[in-house]
Short mmCIF file of C-alpha atoms in Angstrom, two decimals:
data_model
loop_
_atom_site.label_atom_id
_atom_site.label_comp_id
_atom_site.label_asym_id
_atom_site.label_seq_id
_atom_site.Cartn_x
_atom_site.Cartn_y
_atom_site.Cartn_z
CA UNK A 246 20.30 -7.70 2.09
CA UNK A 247 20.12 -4.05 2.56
CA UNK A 248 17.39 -2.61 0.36
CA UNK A 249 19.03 0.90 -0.08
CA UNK A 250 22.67 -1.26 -1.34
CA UNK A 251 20.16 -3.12 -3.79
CA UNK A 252 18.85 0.01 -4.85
CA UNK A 253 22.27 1.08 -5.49
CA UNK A 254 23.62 -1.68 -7.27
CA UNK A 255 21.78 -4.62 -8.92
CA UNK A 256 18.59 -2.96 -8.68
CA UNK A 257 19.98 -0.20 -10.65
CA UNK A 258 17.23 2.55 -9.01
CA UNK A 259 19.65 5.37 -7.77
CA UNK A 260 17.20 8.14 -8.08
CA UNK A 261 14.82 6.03 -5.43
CA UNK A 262 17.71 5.58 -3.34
CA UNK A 263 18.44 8.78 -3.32
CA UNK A 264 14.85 10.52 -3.46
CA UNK A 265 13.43 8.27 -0.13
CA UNK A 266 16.63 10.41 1.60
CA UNK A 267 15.63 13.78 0.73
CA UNK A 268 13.04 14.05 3.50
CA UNK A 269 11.63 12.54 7.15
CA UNK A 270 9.69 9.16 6.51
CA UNK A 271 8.32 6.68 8.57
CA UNK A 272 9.44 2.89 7.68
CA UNK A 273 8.51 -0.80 8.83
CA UNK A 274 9.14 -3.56 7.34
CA UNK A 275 10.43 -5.95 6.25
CA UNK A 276 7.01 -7.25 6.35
CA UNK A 277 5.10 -10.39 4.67
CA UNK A 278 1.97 -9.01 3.04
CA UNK A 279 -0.39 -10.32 0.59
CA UNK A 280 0.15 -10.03 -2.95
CA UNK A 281 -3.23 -8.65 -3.73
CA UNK A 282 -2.61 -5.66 -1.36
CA UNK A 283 0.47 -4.15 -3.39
CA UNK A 284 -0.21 -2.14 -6.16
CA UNK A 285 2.09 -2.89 -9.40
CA UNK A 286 3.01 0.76 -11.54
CA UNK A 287 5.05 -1.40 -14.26
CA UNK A 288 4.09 -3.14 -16.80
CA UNK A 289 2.37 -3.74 -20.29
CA UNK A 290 -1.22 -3.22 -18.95
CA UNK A 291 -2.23 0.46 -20.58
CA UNK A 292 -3.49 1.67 -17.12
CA UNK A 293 0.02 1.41 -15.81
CA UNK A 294 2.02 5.02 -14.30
CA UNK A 295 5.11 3.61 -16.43
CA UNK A 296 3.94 1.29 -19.27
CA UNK A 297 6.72 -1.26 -20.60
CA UNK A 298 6.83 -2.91 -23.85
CA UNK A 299 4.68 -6.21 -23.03
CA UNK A 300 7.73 -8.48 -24.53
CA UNK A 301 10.60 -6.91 -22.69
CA UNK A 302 7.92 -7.35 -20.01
CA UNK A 303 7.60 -10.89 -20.09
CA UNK A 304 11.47 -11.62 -20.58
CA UNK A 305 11.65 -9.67 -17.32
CA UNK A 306 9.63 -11.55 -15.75
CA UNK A 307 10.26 -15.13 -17.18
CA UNK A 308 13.83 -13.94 -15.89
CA UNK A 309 13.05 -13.27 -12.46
CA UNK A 310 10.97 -16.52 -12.13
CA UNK A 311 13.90 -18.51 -13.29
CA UNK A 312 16.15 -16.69 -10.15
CA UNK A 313 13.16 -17.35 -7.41
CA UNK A 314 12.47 -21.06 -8.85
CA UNK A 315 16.51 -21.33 -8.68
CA UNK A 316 16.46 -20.25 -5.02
CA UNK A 317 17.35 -16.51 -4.89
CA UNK A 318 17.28 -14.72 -1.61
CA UNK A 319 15.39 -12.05 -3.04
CA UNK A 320 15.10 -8.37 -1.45
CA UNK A 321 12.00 -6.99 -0.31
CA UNK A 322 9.71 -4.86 -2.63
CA UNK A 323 9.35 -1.18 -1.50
CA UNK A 324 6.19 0.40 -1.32
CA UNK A 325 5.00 3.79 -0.73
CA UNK A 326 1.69 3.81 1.63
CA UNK A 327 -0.80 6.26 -0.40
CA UNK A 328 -4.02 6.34 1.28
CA UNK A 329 -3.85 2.70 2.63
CA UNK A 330 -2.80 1.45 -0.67
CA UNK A 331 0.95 0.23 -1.27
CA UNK A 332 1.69 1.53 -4.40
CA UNK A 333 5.21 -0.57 -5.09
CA UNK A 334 8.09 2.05 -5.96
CA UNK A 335 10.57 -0.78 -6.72
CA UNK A 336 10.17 -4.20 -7.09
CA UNK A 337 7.60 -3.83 -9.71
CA UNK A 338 9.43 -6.86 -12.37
CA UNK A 339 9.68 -9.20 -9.06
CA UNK A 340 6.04 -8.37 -7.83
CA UNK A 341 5.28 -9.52 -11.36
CA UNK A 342 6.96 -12.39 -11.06
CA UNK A 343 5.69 -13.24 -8.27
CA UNK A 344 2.27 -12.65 -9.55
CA UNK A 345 3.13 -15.17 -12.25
CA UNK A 346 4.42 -17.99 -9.95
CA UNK A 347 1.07 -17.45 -7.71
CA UNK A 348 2.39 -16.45 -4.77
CA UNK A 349 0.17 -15.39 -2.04
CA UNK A 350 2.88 -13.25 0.36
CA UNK A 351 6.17 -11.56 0.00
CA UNK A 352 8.34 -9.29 1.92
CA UNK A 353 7.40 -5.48 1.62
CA UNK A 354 9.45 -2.61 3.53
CA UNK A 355 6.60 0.17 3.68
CA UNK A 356 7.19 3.98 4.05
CA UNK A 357 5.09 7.07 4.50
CA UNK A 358 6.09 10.40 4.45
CA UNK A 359 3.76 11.27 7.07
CA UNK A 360 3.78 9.00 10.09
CA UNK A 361 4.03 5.84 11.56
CA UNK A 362 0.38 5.31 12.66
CA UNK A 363 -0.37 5.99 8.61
CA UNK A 364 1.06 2.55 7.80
CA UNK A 365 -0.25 0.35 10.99
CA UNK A 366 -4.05 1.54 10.22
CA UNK A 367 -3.52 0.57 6.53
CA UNK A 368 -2.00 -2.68 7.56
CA UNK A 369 -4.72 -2.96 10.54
CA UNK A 370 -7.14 -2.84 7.95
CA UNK A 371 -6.12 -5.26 5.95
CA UNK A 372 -5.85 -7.81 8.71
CA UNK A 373 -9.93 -6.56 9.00
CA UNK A 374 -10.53 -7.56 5.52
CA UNK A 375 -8.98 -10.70 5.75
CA UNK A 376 -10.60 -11.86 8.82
#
């Protein structure tokens, strides 16, 4: 599925759609990456950039796991490389979910407003920490 027609429609995040076309960026992806690597900016946790309601968190959630468990083909997260770390800028619910359902990898499409070789040494690095 096309990320930016997700963005668009059932993922309901127009102004990302639109915002990630204002300017140059670099993208790969999709990619499988580990779950620890992304960084989530959603939920109930205080620390959070956009802090939900922990109960319309965990409907969320216990929603999406219900789709995945059922078999959904669902569309890679997006993340934003920011200093080596992929800060998700959609896909924060189904990173959650897949948090709760223990997953250990999951498709990411990566982008960086500054160049290619920004996203391979991130990824190159994590491959390092892994080994």
């Amino acid at each position: 599925m096309d990320s930016f027609f997700f963005l668009n429609s059932e993922g309901d995040n127009v102004g990302l759609s639109e915002g990630l076309k204002m300017q140059k960026r670099y993208y790969l992806g999709p990619l499988e990456v580990e779950i620890n690597r992304l960084d989530r900016v959603v939920g109930p946790e205080q620390h959070m950039e956009y802090v939900e309601n922990e109960d319309w968190w965990n409907y969320n959630i216990n929603q999406i796991c219900e789709r995945i468990e059922g078999g959904w083909d669902m569309p890679p997260l997006i993340a934003e490389n920011r200093n080596g770390i992929f800060s998700i800028r959609d896909g924060n619910h189904r990173l959650g979910a897949l948090e709760k359902l223990k997953k250990e990898k999951y498709f990411v499409i990566i982008w960086d407003n500054n160049s290619l070789e920004n996203m391979l040494k991130a990824l190159s690095n994590e491959s390092e920490e892994v080994s």
